[in-house]
PDB file of C-alpha atoms in Angstrom:
ATOM      1  CA  UNK A1418       0.049   0.027  -0.015  1.00  0.00           C
ATOM      2  CA  UNK A1419       2.842   2.234   1.067  1.00  0.00           C
ATOM      3  CA  UNK A1420       4.872   1.662  -2.302  1.00  0.00           C
ATOM      4  CA  UNK A1421       1.482   2.673  -4.415  1.00  0.00           C
ATOM      5  CA  UNK A1422       1.373   5.580  -2.648  1.00  0.00           C
ATOM      6  CA  UNK A1423       4.728   6.924  -3.177  1.00  0.00           C
ATOM      7  CA  UNK A1424       4.651   5.833  -6.830  1.00  0.00           C
ATOM      8  CA  UNK A1425       1.555   7.696  -7.174  1.00  0.00           C
ATOM      9  CA  UNK A1426       2.919  10.630  -5.459  1.00  0.00           C
ATOM     10  CA  UNK A1427       6.011  10.610  -7.638  1.00  0.00           C
ATOM     11  CA  UNK A1428       3.998  10.530 -10.592  1.00  0.00           C
ATOM     12  CA  UNK A1429       1.718  13.215  -9.505  1.00  0.00           C
ATOM     13  CA  UNK A1430       5.167  15.472  -8.594  1.00  0.00           C
ATOM     14  CA  UNK A1431       6.466  14.882 -11.949  1.00  0.00           C
ATOM     15  CA  UNK A1432       3.414  15.642 -14.013  1.00  0.00           C
ATOM     16  CA  UNK A1433       2.403  18.578 -11.992  1.00  0.00           C
ATOM     17  CA  UNK A1434       5.914  19.727 -12.403  1.00  0.00           C
ATOM     18  CA  UNK A1435       6.448  19.504 -16.156  1.00  0.00           C
ATOM     19  CA  UNK A1436       2.777  20.701 -16.670  1.00  0.00           C
ATOM     20  CA  UNK A1437       2.864  24.397 -18.226  1.00  0.00           C
ATOM     21  CA  UNK A1438       0.433  26.653 -16.329  1.00  0.00           C
ATOM     22  CA  UNK A1439      -0.254  30.293 -15.887  1.00  0.00           C
ATOM     23  CA  UNK A1440       0.264  29.832 -11.999  1.00  0.00           C
ATOM     24  CA  UNK A1441       3.322  31.167 -10.756  1.00  0.00           C
ATOM     25  CA  UNK A1442       5.499  28.846  -8.702  1.00  0.00           C
ATOM     26  CA  UNK A1443       7.061  30.034  -5.525  1.00  0.00           C
ATOM     27  CA  UNK A1444       9.669  28.226  -5.478  1.00  0.00           C
ATOM     28  CA  UNK A1445      13.044  29.223  -6.571  1.00  0.00           C
ATOM     29  CA  UNK A1446      14.836  27.447  -9.778  1.00  0.00           C
ATOM     30  CA  UNK A1447      18.817  26.705  -9.642  1.00  0.00           C
ATOM     31  CA  UNK A1448      20.195  27.419 -13.157  1.00  0.00           C
ATOM     32  CA  UNK A1449      24.110  27.363 -13.705  1.00  0.00           C
ATOM     33  CA  UNK A1450      24.716  27.789  -9.838  1.00  0.00           C
ATOM     34  CA  UNK A1451      22.463  30.628  -9.424  1.00  0.00           C
ATOM     35  CA  UNK A1452      18.889  30.811  -8.076  1.00  0.00           C
ATOM     36  CA  UNK A1453      16.073  32.496  -9.762  1.00  0.00           C
ATOM     37  CA  UNK A1454      12.368  32.951  -8.946  1.00  0.00           C
ATOM     38  CA  UNK A1455      10.015  31.298 -11.841  1.00  0.00           C
ATOM     39  CA  UNK A1456       9.746  34.471 -13.981  1.00  0.00           C
ATOM     40  CA  UNK A1457      13.359  35.192 -13.980  1.00  0.00           C
ATOM     41  CA  UNK A1458      14.135  31.599 -14.707  1.00  0.00           C
ATOM     42  CA  UNK A1459      12.315  31.333 -18.053  1.00  0.00           C
ATOM     43  CA  UNK A1460      14.393  33.980 -19.130  1.00  0.00           C
ATOM     44  CA  UNK A1461      17.709  32.648 -17.737  1.00  0.00           C
ATOM     45  CA  UNK A1462      17.056  29.141 -18.888  1.00  0.00           C
ATOM     46  CA  UNK A1463      16.318  30.495 -22.609  1.00  0.00           C
ATOM     47  CA  UNK A1464      19.548  32.162 -22.342  1.00  0.00           C
ATOM     48  CA  UNK A1465      21.666  29.443 -21.169  1.00  0.00           C
ATOM     49  CA  UNK A1466      20.055  26.741 -22.968  1.00  0.00           C
ATOM     50  CA  UNK A1467      18.888  28.542 -26.158  1.00  0.00           C
ATOM     51  CA  UNK A1468      22.130  28.141 -27.963  1.00  0.00           C
ATOM     52  CA  UNK A1469      22.574  24.270 -26.446  1.00  0.00           C
ATOM     53  CA  UNK A1470      19.270  23.497 -28.322  1.00  0.00           C
ATOM     54  CA  UNK A1471      20.524  25.100 -31.631  1.00  0.00           C
ATOM     55  CA  UNK A1472      24.064  24.857 -31.713  1.00  0.00           C
ATOM     56  CA  UNK A1473      24.482  28.570 -31.708  1.00  0.00           C
ATOM     57  CA  UNK A1474      21.445  28.721 -34.653  1.00  0.00           C
ATOM     58  CA  UNK A1475      22.324  25.771 -36.514  1.00  0.00           C
ATOM     59  CA  UNK A1476      19.086  23.668 -37.302  1.00  0.00           C
ATOM     60  CA  UNK A1477      18.167  19.989 -36.211  1.00  0.00           C
ATOM     61  CA  UNK A1478      20.408  18.406 -38.938  1.00  0.00           C
ATOM     62  CA  UNK A1479      23.576  20.014 -36.788  1.00  0.00           C
ATOM     63  CA  UNK A1480      22.210  18.279 -34.045  1.00  0.00           C
ATOM     64  CA  UNK A1481      23.467  14.724 -32.865  1.00  0.00           C
ATOM     65  CA  UNK A1482      19.920  14.334 -30.638  1.00  0.00           C
ATOM     66  CA  UNK A1483      16.353  14.999 -31.058  1.00  0.00           C
ATOM     67  CA  UNK A1484      15.814  18.671 -30.732  1.00  0.00           C
ATOM     68  CA  UNK A1485      11.963  18.165 -29.195  1.00  0.00           C
ATOM     69  CA  UNK A1486      13.477  15.612 -26.565  1.00  0.00           C
ATOM     70  CA  UNK A1487      16.414  17.761 -25.686  1.00  0.00           C
ATOM     71  CA  UNK A1488      14.005  20.558 -24.975  1.00  0.00           C
ATOM     72  CA  UNK A1489      11.427  18.795 -23.336  1.00  0.00           C
ATOM     73  CA  UNK A1490      13.978  16.965 -20.950  1.00  0.00           C
ATOM     74  CA  UNK A1491      15.385  20.336 -20.019  1.00  0.00           C
ATOM     75  CA  UNK A1492      11.928  21.911 -19.529  1.00  0.00           C
ATOM     76  CA  UNK A1493      10.885  19.120 -17.241  1.00  0.00           C
ATOM     77  CA  UNK A1494      13.889  18.792 -15.033  1.00  0.00           C
ATOM     78  CA  UNK A1495      15.415  22.282 -14.681  1.00  0.00           C
ATOM     79  CA  UNK A1496      13.458  22.742 -11.447  1.00  0.00           C
ATOM     80  CA  UNK A1497      15.362  20.128  -9.986  1.00  0.00           C
ATOM     81  CA  UNK A1498      18.486  22.111 -10.682  1.00  0.00           C
ATOM     82  CA  UNK A1499      21.031  20.691 -13.514  1.00  0.00           C
ATOM     83  CA  UNK A1500      24.396  19.249 -12.875  1.00  0.00           C
ATOM     84  CA  UNK A1501      25.070  18.508 -16.263  1.00  0.00           C
ATOM     85  CA  UNK A1502      23.529  19.011 -19.827  1.00  0.00           C
ATOM     86  CA  UNK A1503      25.563  18.457 -22.523  1.00  0.00           C
ATOM     87  CA  UNK A1504      23.695  18.051 -26.160  1.00  0.00           C
ATOM     88  CA  UNK A1505      26.645  16.647 -28.352  1.00  0.00           C
ATOM     89  CA  UNK A1506      26.395  13.732 -26.029  1.00  0.00           C
ATOM     90  CA  UNK A1507      22.725  14.017 -25.240  1.00  0.00           C
ATOM     91  CA  UNK A1508      22.742  13.515 -21.642  1.00  0.00           C
ATOM     92  CA  UNK A1509      21.306  15.504 -19.088  1.00  0.00           C
ATOM     93  CA  UNK A1510      21.886  15.047 -15.360  1.00  0.00           C
ATOM     94  CA  UNK A1511      19.970  16.811 -12.094  1.00  0.00           C
ATOM     95  CA  UNK A1512      21.489  17.776  -9.131  1.00  0.00           C
ATOM     96  CA  UNK A1513      19.868  15.975  -5.800  1.00  0.00           C
ATOM     97  CA  UNK A1514      16.447  16.849  -5.579  1.00  0.00           C
ATOM     98  CA  UNK A1515      14.576  17.124  -2.292  1.00  0.00           C
ATOM     99  CA  UNK A1516      10.768  17.850  -2.066  1.00  0.00           C
ATOM    100  CA  UNK A1517      10.526  20.525   0.826  1.00  0.00           C
ATOM    101  CA  UNK A1518       7.243  18.148   1.963  1.00  0.00           C
ATOM    102  CA  UNK A1519       9.530  14.793   1.928  1.00  0.00           C
ATOM    103  CA  UNK A1520      12.651  16.061   3.545  1.00  0.00           C
ATOM    104  CA  UNK A1521      13.976  12.572   4.026  1.00  0.00           C
ATOM    105  CA  UNK A1522      13.901  11.380   0.284  1.00  0.00           C
ATOM    106  CA  UNK A1523      15.755  12.952  -2.803  1.00  0.00           C
ATOM    107  CA  UNK A1524      15.866  11.815  -6.142  1.00  0.00           C
ATOM    108  CA  UNK A1525      18.273  12.630  -9.109  1.00  0.00           C
ATOM    109  CA  UNK A1526      17.345  11.902 -12.400  1.00  0.00           C
ATOM    110  CA  UNK A1527      19.453  10.981 -15.473  1.00  0.00           C
ATOM    111  CA  UNK A1528      18.619  11.402 -19.252  1.00  0.00           C
ATOM    112  CA  UNK A1529      20.122  10.228 -22.107  1.00  0.00           C
ATOM    113  CA  UNK A1530      18.901  10.868 -25.773  1.00  0.00           C
ATOM    114  CA  UNK A1531      20.319   8.605 -28.188  1.00  0.00           C
ATOM    115  CA  UNK A1532      19.343  10.064 -31.502  1.00  0.00           C
ATOM    116  CA  UNK A1533      17.622  12.271 -33.880  1.00  0.00           C
ATOM    117  CA  UNK A1534      14.298  10.664 -34.144  1.00  0.00           C
ATOM    118  CA  UNK A1535      11.153  11.523 -32.107  1.00  0.00           C
ATOM    119  CA  UNK A1536      10.494   8.197 -30.075  1.00  0.00           C
ATOM    120  CA  UNK A1537      10.398   6.215 -27.170  1.00  0.00           C
ATOM    121  CA  UNK A1538      13.618   4.478 -28.520  1.00  0.00           C
ATOM    122  CA  UNK A1539      15.875   7.085 -28.167  1.00  0.00           C
ATOM    123  CA  UNK A1540      14.896   8.261 -24.621  1.00  0.00           C
ATOM    124  CA  UNK A1541      16.329   6.623 -21.721  1.00  0.00           C
ATOM    125  CA  UNK A1542      15.506   7.982 -17.974  1.00  0.00           C
ATOM    126  CA  UNK A1543      17.113   6.462 -15.103  1.00  0.00           C
ATOM    127  CA  UNK A1544      16.181   7.775 -11.650  1.00  0.00           C
ATOM    128  CA  UNK A1545      18.242   7.458  -8.594  1.00  0.00           C
ATOM    129  CA  UNK A1546      16.311   7.609  -5.281  1.00  0.00           C
ATOM    130  CA  UNK A1547      17.724   7.738  -1.719  1.00  0.00           C
ATOM    131  CA  UNK A1548      15.973   7.535   1.785  1.00  0.00           C
ATOM    132  CA  UNK A1549      17.789   9.253   4.915  1.00  0.00           C
ATOM    133  CA  UNK A1550      17.300   6.661   7.861  1.00  0.00           C
ATOM    134  CA  UNK A1551      19.261   7.604  11.220  1.00  0.00           C
ATOM    135  CA  UNK A1552      21.526  10.524   9.285  1.00  0.00           C
ATOM    136  CA  UNK A1553      22.648   8.347   6.393  1.00  0.00           C
ATOM    137  CA  UNK A1554      21.284   8.172   2.776  1.00  0.00           C
ATOM    138  CA  UNK A1555      20.358   4.681   1.465  1.00  0.00           C
ATOM    139  CA  UNK A1556      19.640   3.830  -2.084  1.00  0.00           C
ATOM    140  CA  UNK A1557      16.223   2.879  -2.876  1.00  0.00           C
ATOM    141  CA  UNK A1558      14.839   1.373  -6.127  1.00  0.00           C
ATOM    142  CA  UNK A1559      12.651   3.161  -8.194  1.00  0.00           C
ATOM    143  CA  UNK A1560       9.977   1.135 -10.054  1.00  0.00           C
ATOM    144  CA  UNK A1561       9.533   0.773 -13.735  1.00  0.00           C
ATOM    145  CA  UNK A1562       6.244   2.606 -13.794  1.00  0.00           C
ATOM    146  CA  UNK A1563       7.692   5.711 -11.913  1.00  0.00           C
ATOM    147  CA  UNK A1564      10.100   5.871 -14.819  1.00  0.00           C
ATOM    148  CA  UNK A1565       7.665   4.980 -17.444  1.00  0.00           C
ATOM    149  CA  UNK A1566       5.957   7.910 -16.021  1.00  0.00           C
ATOM    150  CA  UNK A1567       8.335  10.597 -16.675  1.00  0.00           C
ATOM    151  CA  UNK A1568       9.436   9.239 -20.124  1.00  0.00           C
ATOM    152  CA  UNK A1569       5.335   9.830 -20.949  1.00  0.00           C
ATOM    153  CA  UNK A1570       6.018  13.385 -19.511  1.00  0.00           C
ATOM    154  CA  UNK A1571       8.957  14.258 -21.683  1.00  0.00           C
ATOM    155  CA  UNK A1572       7.762  12.368 -24.321  1.00  0.00           C
ATOM    156  CA  UNK A1573       4.359  14.311 -24.295  1.00  0.00           C
ATOM    157  CA  UNK A1574       6.208  17.482 -23.876  1.00  0.00           C
ATOM    158  CA  UNK A1575       8.279  17.017 -26.851  1.00  0.00           C
ATOM    159  CA  UNK A1576       5.313  16.079 -29.162  1.00  0.00           C
ATOM    160  CA  UNK A1577       4.032  19.576 -28.293  1.00  0.00           C
ATOM    161  CA  UNK A1578       7.027  21.334 -29.050  1.00  0.00           C
ATOM    162  CA  UNK A1579       6.913  19.410 -32.392  1.00  0.00           C
ATOM    163  CA  UNK A1580       3.519  20.331 -33.111  1.00  0.00           C
ATOM    164  CA  UNK A1581       3.325  23.865 -31.831  1.00  0.00           C
ATOM    165  CA  UNK A1582       6.854  24.496 -34.012  1.00  0.00           C
ATOM    166  CA  UNK A1583       4.769  22.840 -37.301  1.00  0.00           C
TER     167      UNK A1583
END
């Protein structure tokens, strides 16, 4: 029962965190080691990742990974703080993220984009989770269902980007 509740909470967390809305979020975004409020973060994120998304103005053909998957992954994970974002290798790695409501748990997400085609085969998501007990962080297994839910969020967002661009 607890594990089903936990999985549901994580899925709900990712879906609501990645969903676009007109609601201004009060929590800060960590971008490039600096903290910004949500409205500042949008412009900073665009400046920070804009060139990476297009390699300085080149089109999709110059990118070794799918542009829409890349943008959707960045969009979905920026709120966690990014440790690494390398479009040449198609790797995005977040910092450890702790939800303020659950201070004894933290997660870290790694996304790999493997090719130019917008498909689930070109998207790999790995989630590391740790629980703090007696002051020590211990690894916990993340269910495949949770990983698939995050992949779904990224794929849906990538599809939206593609549709809105065309």
